[in-house]
Coordinates of C-alpha atoms in Angstrom, one line a residue:
Chain A
M1 CA 88.1 94.1 50.7
F2 CA 91.7 94.0 51.2
A3 CA 91.9 94.3 54.5
L4 CA 89.3 90.9 54.6
L5 CA 92.2 89.2 52.1
R6 CA 94.9 89.8 54.1
K7 CA 93.3 88.1 56.8
S8 CA 92.4 84.9 55.6
W9 CA 96.1 84.2 54.1
S10 CA 97.6 85.3 57.5
R11 CA 94.8 82.8 59.0
Q12 CA 96.4 80.3 56.6
A13 CA 99.8 81.0 57.5
V14 CA 99.3 79.9 61.4
G15 CA 97.0 76.6 60.4
L16 CA 100.0 74.4 59.7
I17 CA 97.8 72.4 62.7
P18 CA 95.0 70.6 61.1
Q19 CA 93.6 69.5 64.8
T20 CA 92.9 72.7 66.0
N21 CA 90.6 73.0 62.9
A22 CA 86.8 73.9 64.8
N23 CA 85.5 70.9 62.7
H24 CA 86.7 68.1 65.3
G25 CA 83.9 67.7 68.0
A26 CA 84.6 67.8 72.1
V27 CA 85.1 64.2 72.0
G28 CA 88.6 63.2 71.4
R29 CA 89.8 67.1 71.5
N30 CA 91.6 66.0 74.7
Q31 CA 93.7 64.1 73.1
L32 CA 94.9 66.2 70.2
L33 CA 96.0 69.2 73.1
S34 CA 99.6 69.1 73.0
T35 CA 101.4 71.4 75.6
L36 CA 104.9 72.9 75.0
A37 CA 106.1 74.8 78.5
I38 CA 108.7 76.8 78.6
L39 CA 111.6 76.5 81.4
E40 CA 114.0 78.8 82.5
Q41 CA 117.4 77.9 83.2
R42 CA 120.2 80.1 84.8
E43 CA 123.7 78.9 84.2
G44 CA 122.1 75.2 84.0
Q45 CA 120.6 75.3 87.1
L46 CA 116.7 74.9 86.9
N47 CA 114.3 77.9 87.9
Q48 CA 111.8 75.6 90.0
G49 CA 109.1 78.0 89.9
S50 CA 109.4 77.9 86.3
L51 CA 107.9 74.4 86.6
N52 CA 104.5 75.7 87.4
A53 CA 103.8 75.9 83.9
F54 CA 103.4 71.8 84.1
T55 CA 101.0 72.5 86.5
A56 CA 99.5 75.1 84.2
A57 CA 99.7 72.3 80.9
K58 CA 98.3 69.3 82.7
Q59 CA 94.9 71.3 83.8
L60 CA 94.6 71.4 80.0
R61 CA 95.1 67.0 79.7
G62 CA 97.1 66.8 76.3
T63 CA 100.1 65.7 76.2
I64 CA 102.9 67.7 77.6
H65 CA 106.7 68.7 76.3
G66 CA 109.2 70.8 78.0
F67 CA 111.4 73.3 76.8
L68 CA 114.8 74.5 77.7
A69 CA 117.6 76.2 76.0
G70 CA 120.6 77.3 77.2
S71 CA 124.9 77.1 77.2
N72 CA 124.8 73.9 79.4
V73 CA 121.3 72.2 80.5
S74 CA 122.0 68.8 80.1
A75 CA 121.0 68.3 84.0
A76 CA 118.6 71.1 84.3
A77 CA 116.6 69.0 82.0
Q78 CA 117.1 65.7 83.5
E79 CA 115.6 67.5 86.4
A80 CA 112.6 68.5 84.7
A81 CA 112.0 65.0 83.2
K82 CA 111.0 63.4 87.0
V83 CA 108.3 65.7 87.0
E84 CA 105.7 63.1 86.3
G85 CA 102.9 63.4 83.2
I86 CA 105.3 65.0 81.7
E87 CA 106.3 62.6 78.1
K88 CA 108.9 64.3 76.7
I89 CA 112.0 66.9 77.6
I90 CA 113.3 69.4 74.4
K91 CA 116.6 70.8 75.1
V92 CA 118.9 73.1 73.1
E93 CA 122.1 73.7 74.5
S94 CA 123.8 76.5 72.9
S95 CA 125.6 79.3 74.2
T96 CA 123.8 81.4 72.2
Y97 CA 120.5 80.9 73.9
E98 CA 122.2 80.7 77.5
K99 CA 120.9 84.9 78.3
G100 CA 117.1 84.1 76.9
L101 CA 118.0 86.8 74.4
P102 CA 114.5 86.8 72.2
E103 CA 116.5 88.1 69.2
T104 CA 117.6 84.9 69.1
Y105 CA 115.0 82.6 71.1
A106 CA 111.6 83.6 69.6
P107 CA 113.1 82.0 66.1
L108 CA 114.0 79.1 68.2
L109 CA 110.4 78.6 69.7
V110 CA 109.0 79.6 66.3
E111 CA 110.8 76.0 65.1
N112 CA 110.6 74.5 67.6
I113 CA 106.4 74.8 68.5
K114 CA 105.7 74.8 65.0
K115 CA 108.2 71.1 64.5
G116 CA 105.8 70.0 67.2
N117 CA 102.4 70.6 66.2
Y118 CA 101.5 72.0 70.0
T119 CA 97.8 73.9 69.9
H120 CA 99.7 75.6 73.6
V121 CA 102.2 77.5 74.2
I122 CA 102.5 78.5 78.6
A123 CA 105.9 80.1 80.2
G124 CA 105.2 82.2 83.2
H125 CA 104.6 85.7 83.3
T126 CA 108.0 86.8 84.7
A127 CA 110.5 88.9 83.1
F128 CA 111.9 85.9 80.6
G129 CA 108.5 85.5 80.1
K130 CA 107.3 88.8 79.3
N131 CA 110.1 89.2 77.2
L132 CA 110.1 86.9 75.2
L133 CA 106.6 85.6 74.5
P134 CA 104.8 87.9 73.1
R135 CA 107.2 88.4 70.2
V136 CA 106.7 84.6 70.1
A137 CA 103.0 84.8 70.0
A138 CA 103.6 87.6 67.1
L139 CA 105.8 85.7 65.2
L140 CA 102.7 82.7 65.5
D141 CA 100.0 85.5 64.9
S142 CA 98.6 84.4 67.7
Q143 CA 96.8 86.9 70.6
Q144 CA 98.7 85.9 73.4
I145 CA 97.0 86.1 76.7
S146 CA 99.0 87.2 79.9
D147 CA 99.6 86.6 83.3
V148 CA 96.6 83.8 83.4
T149 CA 95.5 82.8 86.7
V150 CA 92.6 80.0 86.2
I151 CA 92.6 77.8 83.4
E152 CA 88.6 77.0 82.5
N153 CA 89.2 74.7 79.6
D154 CA 91.5 74.3 76.4
K155 CA 90.6 78.1 74.9
T156 CA 89.2 80.2 78.4
F157 CA 91.3 81.7 80.5
V158 CA 91.1 83.9 83.7
R159 CA 93.3 86.8 83.9
P160 CA 93.0 90.1 85.9
I161 CA 92.9 93.6 84.3
Y162 CA 93.0 96.8 86.2
A163 CA 95.7 95.8 88.4
G164 CA 93.3 92.9 89.5
N165 CA 90.7 95.8 90.1
A166 CA 88.4 93.6 87.7
I167 CA 88.8 89.2 86.5
A168 CA 88.6 89.1 83.0
T169 CA 87.2 85.7 81.1
V170 CA 88.2 85.7 77.9
E171 CA 87.9 83.3 74.7
S172 CA 91.0 82.5 72.5
S173 CA 90.2 81.4 67.9
D174 CA 93.9 81.5 67.6
S175 CA 95.1 78.0 66.8
I176 CA 97.7 78.2 69.1
K177 CA 97.1 79.5 71.7
V178 CA 100.3 81.5 73.9
I179 CA 99.9 82.1 77.6
T180 CA 101.7 83.4 80.2
I181 CA 100.7 82.2 84.0
R182 CA 100.5 83.8 86.6
G183 CA 103.1 81.5 88.7
T184 CA 101.7 81.9 92.1
A185 CA 97.9 80.8 90.8
F186 CA 98.9 77.8 90.2
T187 CA 100.7 74.9 93.3
T188 CA 104.2 73.9 92.9
V189 CA 105.4 71.4 90.9
T190 CA 109.1 69.0 92.6
P191 CA 110.6 66.2 90.2
G192 CA 109.6 63.3 91.5
A193 CA 109.5 60.0 89.7
G194 CA 108.7 61.4 86.5
S195 CA 111.3 59.6 83.3
A196 CA 109.8 62.1 80.6
V197 CA 112.0 61.5 77.4
I198 CA 114.7 64.1 76.6
V199 CA 115.9 64.8 72.6
D200 CA 117.6 67.1 71.7
G201 CA 115.3 70.5 69.4
V202 CA 115.6 71.8 66.4
D203 CA 118.0 74.7 66.0
P204 CA 117.7 77.2 63.6
K205 CA 120.6 79.2 64.7
A206 CA 119.3 83.0 63.5
D207 CA 121.6 86.0 63.5
T208 CA 121.1 87.7 66.8
S209 CA 120.9 91.5 66.1
A210 CA 121.4 91.9 70.3
E211 CA 124.1 90.9 72.6
W212 CA 123.8 90.5 76.2
V213 CA 126.5 93.4 78.0
S214 CA 126.2 92.3 82.1
E215 CA 124.2 91.6 85.0
D216 CA 124.0 93.0 88.1
L217 CA 121.2 90.8 90.7
A218 CA 120.5 91.3 94.1
K219 CA 122.2 88.6 96.3
S220 CA 120.5 87.3 98.7
D221 CA 120.7 84.1 101.2
R222 CA 116.6 84.9 102.1
P223 CA 113.9 82.7 100.1
D224 CA 113.3 84.2 96.4
L225 CA 110.4 87.1 96.8
G226 CA 108.3 85.4 94.1
T227 CA 108.1 82.2 95.7
A228 CA 108.8 82.7 99.1
S229 CA 105.5 81.4 101.5
R230 CA 106.4 84.4 103.9
V231 CA 106.7 87.7 103.1
V232 CA 107.6 91.3 105.2
S233 CA 107.4 94.1 103.5
G234 CA 108.2 97.8 104.2
G235 CA 106.6 100.9 103.0
R236 CA 107.3 104.5 103.1
G237 CA 107.1 104.6 106.9
L238 CA 111.0 103.0 107.5
K239 CA 111.9 106.6 106.9
S240 CA 115.7 105.7 104.8
R241 CA 117.4 102.8 104.1
E242 CA 119.1 101.7 107.0
E243 CA 116.3 101.7 108.9
F244 CA 114.6 99.9 106.3
D245 CA 117.8 97.4 107.2
K246 CA 117.7 97.4 110.5
V247 CA 113.7 97.0 111.5
M248 CA 112.9 94.9 108.4
L249 CA 115.9 91.9 107.9
P250 CA 115.8 91.1 111.4
L251 CA 112.1 90.5 111.3
A252 CA 112.7 88.9 107.6
D253 CA 114.9 86.2 109.5
A254 CA 113.3 85.4 112.4
L255 CA 110.3 84.7 109.7
G256 CA 112.1 83.0 107.7
A257 CA 111.0 85.4 105.0
A258 CA 112.1 87.1 102.0
V259 CA 112.0 90.9 102.4
G260 CA 109.7 93.4 100.0
A261 CA 109.0 96.5 99.2
S262 CA 105.8 98.9 98.3
R263 CA 106.6 100.8 95.8
A264 CA 107.2 104.6 97.7
A265 CA 110.4 102.8 99.3
V266 CA 112.0 101.5 96.4
D267 CA 111.6 105.1 94.9
S268 CA 113.2 106.9 98.2
G269 CA 115.5 104.7 97.9
Y270 CA 115.0 102.2 101.4
A271 CA 115.3 99.3 99.0
D272 CA 116.3 97.5 95.8
N273 CA 113.7 97.5 92.8
S274 CA 113.7 93.9 92.3
L275 CA 112.7 94.0 95.9
Q276 CA 108.9 95.8 95.3
V277 CA 105.2 93.9 95.0
G278 CA 102.8 95.5 93.5
Q279 CA 101.3 96.2 89.8
T280 CA 104.3 97.4 88.7
G281 CA 106.7 95.1 90.5
K282 CA 106.5 91.1 91.8
V283 CA 102.9 89.5 91.7
V284 CA 103.1 87.6 95.3
A285 CA 100.8 85.2 97.0
P286 CA 102.6 83.7 100.4
E287 CA 100.7 82.3 103.4
L288 CA 102.1 85.1 105.7
Y289 CA 102.2 88.8 104.4
M290 CA 103.4 91.1 106.8
A291 CA 102.9 94.7 105.7
V292 CA 105.2 97.3 107.6
G293 CA 104.6 100.8 107.1
I294 CA 103.0 100.4 103.7
S295 CA 99.4 102.3 103.4
G296 CA 98.1 99.5 101.0
A297 CA 97.6 101.8 97.4
I298 CA 95.9 100.3 94.8
Q299 CA 99.0 99.1 92.5
H300 CA 100.5 97.4 95.9
L301 CA 97.3 96.1 96.6
A302 CA 97.8 94.2 92.9
G303 CA 100.9 92.9 93.7
M304 CA 100.1 90.9 97.4
K305 CA 95.7 90.5 97.6
D306 CA 96.1 87.0 96.7
S307 CA 97.8 85.8 99.9
K308 CA 96.7 83.6 102.9
V309 CA 97.5 85.7 105.8
I310 CA 97.6 89.2 105.8
A311 CA 99.3 91.4 108.7
A312 CA 99.6 95.0 108.7
I313 CA 101.4 97.0 111.4
N314 CA 100.7 101.2 110.5
K315 CA 100.5 103.9 112.9
D316 CA 97.3 105.2 110.7
A317 CA 94.3 103.2 112.2
D318 CA 92.9 105.0 109.0
A319 CA 95.2 103.1 106.4
P320 CA 93.6 101.2 103.2
I321 CA 95.8 98.2 104.2
F322 CA 93.9 98.2 107.0
Q323 CA 90.5 96.7 104.9
V324 CA 92.5 94.0 103.5
A325 CA 94.6 93.0 106.2
D326 CA 93.4 89.7 108.4
V327 CA 94.8 91.1 111.6
G328 CA 95.9 94.9 111.8
L329 CA 98.3 96.6 114.4
V330 CA 98.3 100.1 114.7
G331 CA 101.3 101.6 116.1
D332 CA 104.8 103.2 115.6
L333 CA 106.4 100.3 113.7
F334 CA 110.0 101.1 115.3
E335 CA 108.6 100.0 118.2
K336 CA 106.6 97.2 117.5
V337 CA 108.7 95.3 115.3
P338 CA 111.6 94.6 117.1
E339 CA 109.1 93.3 120.0
L340 CA 107.7 91.4 117.5
T341 CA 111.3 90.3 116.1
E342 CA 112.2 89.7 119.8
K343 CA 108.9 87.7 120.2
L344 CA 109.3 85.3 117.2
Q345 CA 112.7 84.5 117.9
S346 CA 112.9 83.8 121.8
S347 CA 109.3 81.5 120.7
Chain B
M1 CA 125.8 107.6 63.1
S2 CA 121.6 107.9 62.2
A3 CA 119.3 110.5 62.9
L4 CA 116.7 109.4 65.2
R5 CA 113.0 108.9 63.7
I6 CA 111.1 108.6 66.8
L7 CA 108.2 107.3 66.6
V8 CA 106.0 107.3 70.1
P9 CA 102.8 105.2 70.4
V10 CA 100.7 106.4 73.5
K11 CA 96.9 104.8 74.5
R12 CA 94.7 106.6 76.6
V13 CA 93.8 105.2 79.8
I14 CA 91.6 105.3 82.7
D15 CA 93.2 107.7 85.2
Y16 CA 95.6 105.4 87.8
A17 CA 94.0 107.4 90.5
V18 CA 90.4 105.8 89.7
K19 CA 89.3 102.7 91.3
P20 CA 87.6 101.1 88.1
R21 CA 84.3 100.0 88.9
V22 CA 83.0 96.9 86.3
N23 CA 79.9 97.6 85.0
K24 CA 76.3 95.9 85.6
A25 CA 75.9 93.9 83.0
Q26 CA 79.4 92.3 83.6
T27 CA 81.0 92.7 80.1
A28 CA 83.3 95.2 81.0
V29 CA 84.7 98.1 83.5
E30 CA 82.6 101.2 83.3
T31 CA 84.1 103.8 81.5
A32 CA 81.9 106.5 80.9
G33 CA 82.1 109.8 82.9
V34 CA 84.8 108.1 83.9
K35 CA 88.4 110.7 84.1
H36 CA 91.0 109.5 81.2
S37 CA 94.7 110.5 80.9
M38 CA 98.1 109.1 79.2
N39 CA 99.1 105.8 80.3
P40 CA 101.9 106.3 82.7
F41 CA 104.5 104.3 81.1
D42 CA 104.0 106.3 77.5
E43 CA 104.5 109.7 79.6
L44 CA 107.7 108.3 80.2
S45 CA 108.2 107.0 76.5
V46 CA 107.5 111.1 75.6
E47 CA 109.8 112.2 78.4
E48 CA 112.4 109.8 77.4
S49 CA 112.4 111.1 73.4
V50 CA 111.9 114.7 74.3
R51 CA 115.6 114.4 76.5
I52 CA 117.4 112.4 74.1
R53 CA 116.3 115.8 72.1
E54 CA 117.1 118.4 74.8
K55 CA 120.5 116.6 76.0
K56 CA 121.9 115.3 72.6
R57 CA 122.2 112.4 74.0
A58 CA 122.1 110.7 69.7
P59 CA 125.4 111.3 68.0
G60 CA 123.2 111.8 65.0
G61 CA 120.9 114.2 66.8
V62 CA 117.0 114.1 66.3
E63 CA 115.1 114.6 63.7
D64 CA 111.5 113.4 64.6
I65 CA 109.0 112.5 67.4
C66 CA 105.9 111.7 66.3
A67 CA 103.2 110.4 69.3
I68 CA 100.9 108.2 67.5
S69 CA 97.9 106.7 69.5
A70 CA 94.3 104.7 68.1
G71 CA 91.5 105.2 70.3
P72 CA 88.1 107.6 69.9
A73 CA 87.9 110.8 69.1
K74 CA 89.0 111.8 72.6
A75 CA 92.8 110.1 71.8
Q76 CA 93.3 113.5 70.4
D77 CA 93.9 114.8 74.0
I78 CA 96.7 112.5 75.1
L79 CA 98.0 113.3 72.0
R80 CA 98.0 116.7 72.2
T81 CA 99.5 116.4 75.9
A82 CA 102.5 114.9 74.0
M83 CA 103.3 117.5 72.0
A84 CA 103.1 120.1 74.6
M85 CA 105.8 117.7 76.2
G86 CA 107.7 117.8 73.1
A87 CA 106.1 115.5 70.5
D88 CA 106.5 117.2 66.8
R89 CA 104.0 115.8 65.5
A90 CA 100.8 113.5 66.3
I91 CA 98.6 111.1 64.1
H92 CA 95.6 109.4 65.8
V93 CA 94.0 106.0 64.1
D94 CA 89.8 106.5 64.9
V95 CA 88.8 104.0 66.4
K96 CA 85.0 104.1 67.6
E97 CA 84.7 104.2 71.2
G98 CA 84.7 101.5 73.4
D99 CA 85.8 99.2 70.3
D100 CA 89.1 98.2 71.6
L101 CA 92.4 96.9 70.0
E102 CA 94.0 93.7 71.0
P103 CA 97.7 94.2 71.1
L104 CA 98.4 92.2 68.3
T105 CA 97.0 93.9 66.1
V106 CA 98.0 97.2 67.3
A107 CA 102.0 95.9 67.2
K108 CA 100.7 95.1 63.4
L109 CA 99.5 99.0 63.0
L110 CA 102.5 100.2 64.2
K111 CA 104.3 97.6 62.2
K112 CA 103.0 100.0 59.2
A113 CA 103.2 103.2 60.8
A114 CA 107.2 102.8 61.5
E115 CA 107.6 102.1 57.9
E116 CA 105.9 105.1 56.2
E117 CA 107.3 107.0 58.8
K118 CA 110.9 105.7 58.8
S119 CA 111.1 105.3 62.3
N120 CA 114.4 103.6 63.9
L121 CA 113.2 104.0 67.4
V122 CA 110.2 103.2 68.6
I123 CA 109.7 103.6 72.4
L124 CA 106.7 102.4 73.8
G125 CA 105.9 102.0 77.5
K126 CA 105.9 98.3 79.0
Q127 CA 102.6 97.7 79.9
S128 CA 99.1 99.7 79.6
I129 CA 97.1 99.7 83.1
D130 CA 94.4 98.8 81.7
D131 CA 94.4 95.3 80.3
D132 CA 97.9 94.9 81.7
S133 CA 99.1 92.8 78.6
N134 CA 102.8 93.9 78.6
Q135 CA 102.7 92.9 74.8
T136 CA 102.6 95.5 72.1
G137 CA 106.1 96.2 72.0
Q138 CA 107.8 92.7 71.9
M139 CA 104.7 91.9 69.2
L140 CA 105.9 95.0 67.3
A141 CA 109.6 94.0 67.5
G142 CA 108.9 90.8 66.3
L143 CA 107.2 91.9 63.2
L144 CA 109.3 94.3 62.2
G145 CA 112.2 91.7 62.8
W146 CA 114.1 94.7 65.2
P147 CA 116.1 93.9 68.3
Q148 CA 113.7 94.8 71.6
A149 CA 115.2 96.2 75.1
T150 CA 112.1 95.8 77.4
Q151 CA 111.7 97.4 80.8
A152 CA 114.4 100.3 80.3
S153 CA 115.8 101.9 83.2
K154 CA 118.4 103.5 81.0
V155 CA 119.1 104.5 77.4
E156 CA 122.7 105.2 76.2
F157 CA 123.5 105.4 72.9
G158 CA 127.2 105.0 71.6
E159 CA 129.2 105.3 67.9
G160 CA 127.6 103.1 64.8
D161 CA 124.0 103.3 65.5
S162 CA 125.0 100.9 68.6
V163 CA 122.1 101.8 71.8
T164 CA 123.5 100.4 75.6
V165 CA 119.7 99.8 77.9
T166 CA 120.1 98.7 81.4
K167 CA 116.5 96.6 81.4
E168 CA 114.4 96.0 85.1
V169 CA 114.5 91.9 85.2
D170 CA 113.4 89.7 87.9
G171 CA 116.3 89.6 90.6
G172 CA 118.1 93.1 89.2
V173 CA 119.5 94.8 86.1
E174 CA 120.6 93.2 82.5
T175 CA 122.8 95.4 80.0
I176 CA 121.7 94.8 76.5
R177 CA 123.6 96.2 73.4
A178 CA 121.9 96.7 69.9
K179 CA 121.8 98.4 67.0
L180 CA 119.0 100.8 65.4
P181 CA 116.5 100.6 64.3
M182 CA 115.3 99.0 67.5
I183 CA 112.2 98.9 70.2
I184 CA 112.5 100.2 73.4
T185 CA 109.7 99.7 75.7
T186 CA 110.0 101.9 79.3
D187 CA 109.8 101.1 83.3
L188 CA 108.9 103.2 86.0
R189 CA 112.6 103.8 86.8
L190 CA 113.2 105.7 83.1
N191 CA 112.6 109.1 83.9
E192 CA 110.2 111.4 85.9
P193 CA 107.8 112.7 83.2
R194 CA 107.9 116.5 83.3
Y195 CA 104.2 118.4 83.3
A196 CA 103.0 120.0 80.2
S197 CA 103.1 124.1 80.7
L198 CA 100.8 125.9 79.7
P199 CA 102.4 128.0 77.0
N200 CA 103.6 124.4 75.7
I201 CA 100.1 123.3 75.7
M202 CA 99.0 126.4 73.5
K203 CA 101.7 125.7 71.1
A204 CA 100.9 121.8 70.3
K205 CA 97.5 122.9 69.6
K206 CA 99.5 124.5 66.2
K207 CA 101.4 121.3 65.9
K208 CA 100.2 118.7 63.1
L209 CA 97.8 116.0 63.9
D210 CA 97.2 113.4 61.0
K211 CA 93.8 111.3 61.0
K212 CA 93.5 108.1 60.3
T213 CA 91.6 105.3 60.2
L214 CA 92.4 101.6 60.4
T215 CA 91.6 101.0 56.6
D216 CA 94.1 103.4 55.9
F217 CA 97.0 101.3 57.5
G218 CA 94.9 98.1 55.1
L219 CA 93.9 96.4 59.3
D220 CA 90.9 95.6 60.2
N221 CA 89.8 95.6 64.4
E222 CA 89.9 91.6 64.0
K223 CA 89.4 90.1 67.4
R224 CA 91.0 86.9 68.7
L225 CA 90.3 87.2 71.8
K226 CA 86.2 87.2 72.9
V227 CA 85.9 88.8 76.1
L228 CA 82.9 86.2 77.9
K229 CA 82.5 87.9 81.0
V230 CA 84.0 90.8 83.3
T231 CA 83.9 90.6 87.1
E232 CA 84.6 91.9 90.4
P233 CA 87.6 90.5 92.3
A234 CA 86.9 88.3 95.5
A235 CA 86.5 90.5 98.0
R236 CA 88.8 90.4 101.1
Q237 CA 87.5 90.8 104.9
G238 CA 89.6 92.8 107.3
G239 CA 90.0 90.5 110.0
G240 CA 90.1 93.3 112.9
K241 CA 92.8 95.0 115.1
V242 CA 94.3 93.4 118.0
E243 CA 95.7 95.9 120.3
D244 CA 99.0 94.7 120.7
V245 CA 102.3 92.8 119.5
D246 CA 100.8 89.3 122.0
G247 CA 97.7 89.7 120.1
L248 CA 99.5 89.9 117.0
I249 CA 101.4 86.8 117.1
G250 CA 98.0 85.0 119.4
K251 CA 96.3 86.2 116.1
L252 CA 99.0 85.1 113.3
K253 CA 99.0 81.8 115.2
E254 CA 95.1 80.3 115.3
L255 CA 95.3 81.7 111.5
G256 CA 97.8 79.1 111.1
A257 CA 100.7 81.8 109.7
L258 CA 103.0 81.1 112.4

């Protein structure tokens, strides 16, 4: 009885949004859908990958607003406003939100979501989105749907579970649907001739209970792993960090590719943590994924099996990677990769 | 500094080495007769809690490490494992087999548990390897209004209840500082969990294991998400092997990848 009471109370608390009451017919529902897409920025630079939230939002066919917060976000807001089909960009300019600390950013989003009566909130399933959105969802009493790969309709979503070994289709009964999307499952958007209005959002100025201390990000001139069109990835077969760099980096440069690594290579110290591709690292889906010295464990496949073309070089002809590779070459990577690099450079 | 009272939520999942199969009715993944174990990220949480005590890393010391799990009767096995690794006691919240809780419900349950147990630190895994949601820790932090440090690879304690956590983020690491009480979720590089020794497994049998139900926490198993179907992913067909590097380049050109 108590549980029942609690339930109805909590439902009421989030029932602030009149149009989501189920008694509306399917007709006209689309006009009432409104999505807030959370964009990421760093030091005033818009994270282009985060614009994919707009691609997902467009599939919901309602109105779309974008959200940006940080120290100096005007230029990034103007850039995002050029994406076609977006009605409004809400920006909150304050150093409080620069580092995206969820203790302050979540209350900020909750205020703006309530004010805008959104039916859907979408962010990327990135370190930022993963950290922030569940906190927002809990404050809205909504059960988030993580790492969505397909939007079937305004309440039905598809997402991989069990490291991509199964695909679940779920239907949400929440009045505000909070979702994170797998960026590589939605086409890339580029700012075009759009002209969204830019407005200042509400700033609840919540007290922060956490402070940002420092960061150490790997610097690289190569394309970003998460969004690169080509990725070359090395595994335990590389034997050492020196060999990894000596063999993989020239290959990456010959292909104009980003560099990735298997968990085994990362755990052995051959490559940085941030390069890890897999269930516990990054999920990539480039045009070409070249796996070098990687056996193809379940956890690695979860991070790359949606790549368009997979190539594998491994000395073990029975390695599981060959079961998913479109083209496989059995041989010693220390001979084959330099030969490949040379032939790519000279062609 | 306050003495630490650590709550460690653990989940029983299909063992990470097992390849899950979707059931015939396409309603879920087949769990009957499949090897289960503690979610690997939760092993890291237990290990970290025990190390904080053993290495005396917290100035105020560790007063209590309580493991908690919601699930069928078999979830008690992993609570015994947690106690064999060094947790002092455990709470089992009985949930019918196959009647899984959603992360929001688990977060609500843990909020009540943290309040009842007077916890000031909750260490969770960053995600469970079955549902792959990566939500519970953050939701719990939101419900309690506590700071959160997700995907931790290093945890250090300072004076005045301050905790400094290095977190894994896209492209590298980030360090944040907050004060107890707080929520930490573990990432793979935080530590290497120990194996429970036989004497410790025996000792764990004598440790206290409280049995509760959702009703004891004033909750019911409310479902916000309805699983319409679960299917196998589209199978990828291997394209066969080539003889040499020229063959590789030729095939990649043919596939339009070069």
